[in-house]
């Protein structure tokens, strides 16, 4: 039992350290998953957010709906039909001018499960809160 607890703590620590935030030239959060990665971006110049879900060893099968369920302290589910595939169907992307619900889900929960058709990508959220807080403080678009 102690060995299992130690393994789980090690995995949690690795997941926590894996979330990264960068703000140059656009604001970007990246988190590797077991089978790929999630990247969330914000471009202050355009005011557009994007979420890219990339698979490493598989490809996304086209579907009409993308659903993201957040599990943890503030559970909820969102969905969209505004997603598209690229990079030989290994990348699924959603763009919008507002991502508050996505950021809330990433910041205040333990796990996100993304479902497209019959496929599911599980995203560990341990350590995401700090990256999301930095992401939320990203510079606003400059008015010319």
Coordinates of C-alpha atoms in Angstrom, one line a residue:
X1 CA 0.0 0.0 0.0
X2 CA 2.8 2.4 0.8
X3 CA 4.5 1.6 -2.4
X4 CA 1.3 2.4 -4.4
X5 CA 1.0 5.7 -2.5
X6 CA 4.6 6.6 -3.3
X7 CA 4.1 5.8 -7.0
X8 CA 0.9 8.0 -7.0
X9 CA 2.8 10.9 -5.3
X10 CA 5.6 10.6 -7.8
X11 CA 3.2 10.7 -10.8
X12 CA 1.4 13.7 -9.3
X13 CA 4.6 15.5 -8.8
X14 CA 5.7 14.8 -12.4
X15 CA 2.3 16.0 -13.6
X16 CA 2.5 19.1 -11.4
X17 CA 5.9 20.0 -12.8
X18 CA 4.8 19.4 -16.4
X19 CA 2.4 22.4 -16.7
X20 CA 4.4 25.3 -18.3
X21 CA 3.5 28.9 -19.1
X22 CA 5.2 31.2 -21.6
X23 CA 4.3 34.7 -22.7
X24 CA 6.5 35.4 -25.8
X25 CA 5.3 36.1 -28.4
X26 CA 1.9 34.9 -27.4
X27 CA 0.6 33.5 -24.1
X28 CA 0.8 29.8 -24.0
X29 CA 0.2 26.9 -21.5
X30 CA 1.4 23.4 -22.3
X31 CA 0.7 20.1 -20.5
X32 CA 1.9 16.7 -21.8
X33 CA -0.6 13.9 -21.3
X34 CA -0.1 10.2 -21.4
X35 CA -0.9 10.0 -25.1
X36 CA -0.2 13.6 -26.4
X37 CA -0.5 17.1 -25.1
X38 CA -2.8 20.1 -24.6
X39 CA -1.7 23.6 -25.6
X40 CA -3.8 26.7 -24.7
X41 CA -2.9 30.0 -26.3
X42 CA -4.0 33.6 -26.2
X43 CA -2.8 36.1 -28.8
X44 CA -3.1 39.6 -27.4
X45 CA -2.8 41.1 -30.9
X46 CA -6.0 39.4 -32.1
X47 CA -7.8 38.7 -28.8
X48 CA -8.2 35.0 -29.9
X49 CA -7.8 31.9 -27.7
X50 CA -7.1 28.5 -29.0
X51 CA -6.9 25.0 -27.5
X52 CA -4.9 22.3 -29.4
X53 CA -5.2 18.7 -28.4
X54 CA -2.4 16.7 -30.0
X55 CA -2.1 12.9 -30.1
X56 CA 1.4 11.4 -30.5
X57 CA 0.7 7.8 -31.4
X58 CA -2.9 8.0 -32.8
X59 CA -5.1 10.4 -34.8
X60 CA -8.4 12.0 -34.0
X61 CA -11.4 10.6 -35.8
X62 CA -13.7 13.4 -37.2
X63 CA -16.8 14.0 -35.1
X64 CA -19.6 16.5 -34.9
X65 CA -19.1 17.4 -31.2
X66 CA -16.2 18.0 -28.8
X67 CA -17.0 17.7 -25.1
X68 CA -14.8 18.6 -22.2
X69 CA -15.8 17.4 -18.7
X70 CA -14.0 18.8 -15.7
X71 CA -13.9 16.6 -12.6
X72 CA -12.9 17.9 -9.2
X73 CA -13.9 20.7 -6.8
X74 CA -16.0 22.6 -9.5
X75 CA -17.2 20.0 -11.9
X76 CA -19.0 20.9 -15.1
X77 CA -19.0 20.1 -18.8
X78 CA -18.8 22.2 -21.9
X79 CA -19.1 21.2 -25.6
X80 CA -18.7 22.7 -29.0
X81 CA -19.1 22.0 -32.7
X82 CA -16.5 24.7 -33.6
X83 CA -13.5 22.4 -33.7
X84 CA -11.3 21.2 -36.6
X85 CA -8.6 18.7 -37.3
X86 CA -5.1 19.3 -38.7
X87 CA -1.6 17.8 -39.0
X88 CA -2.9 14.5 -40.5
X89 CA -5.7 14.5 -37.9
X90 CA -3.3 14.3 -35.0
X91 CA -4.3 17.8 -33.8
X92 CA -7.7 18.9 -32.8
X93 CA -8.2 22.7 -32.4
X94 CA -10.9 24.9 -30.9
X95 CA -10.7 28.7 -31.2
X96 CA -12.8 31.5 -29.7
X97 CA -12.6 35.0 -28.3
X98 CA -13.5 33.9 -24.8
X99 CA -12.1 30.9 -22.8
X100 CA -13.2 31.7 -19.3
X101 CA -15.0 28.5 -18.8
X102 CA -12.0 26.5 -20.1
X103 CA -9.6 28.4 -17.8
X104 CA -11.9 27.9 -14.8
X105 CA -12.1 24.2 -15.5
X106 CA -8.4 23.8 -15.8
X107 CA -7.7 25.9 -12.7
X108 CA -10.2 24.6 -10.2
X109 CA -10.5 20.9 -11.0
X110 CA -8.4 17.7 -10.8
X111 CA -8.9 16.1 -14.2
X112 CA -10.3 17.1 -17.6
X113 CA -11.7 14.5 -20.0
X114 CA -12.0 15.5 -23.6
X115 CA -14.3 13.5 -25.8
X116 CA -14.6 13.6 -29.5
X117 CA -16.8 10.9 -30.9
X118 CA -15.7 7.6 -29.2
X119 CA -12.2 9.0 -28.3
X120 CA -11.2 10.3 -24.9
X121 CA -8.1 12.2 -23.8
X122 CA -7.6 12.5 -20.1
X123 CA -5.7 15.6 -18.9
X124 CA -4.3 15.7 -15.3
X125 CA -4.7 19.1 -13.8
X126 CA -2.4 18.8 -10.8
X127 CA -0.2 21.9 -11.0
X128 CA -2.4 23.7 -13.6
X129 CA -3.7 26.4 -11.2
X130 CA -0.4 28.3 -11.2
X131 CA 0.0 28.2 -14.9
X132 CA -3.6 29.3 -15.5
X133 CA -3.2 32.2 -13.0
X134 CA -0.1 33.4 -15.0
X135 CA -2.1 32.8 -18.3
X136 CA -5.0 35.0 -17.0
X137 CA -2.5 37.8 -16.3
X138 CA -1.4 37.8 -19.9
X139 CA -1.2 41.3 -21.5
X140 CA -4.4 42.8 -23.0
X141 CA -4.4 43.6 -26.7
X142 CA -2.7 46.9 -27.4
X143 CA -5.0 49.5 -29.0
X144 CA -3.4 51.5 -31.9

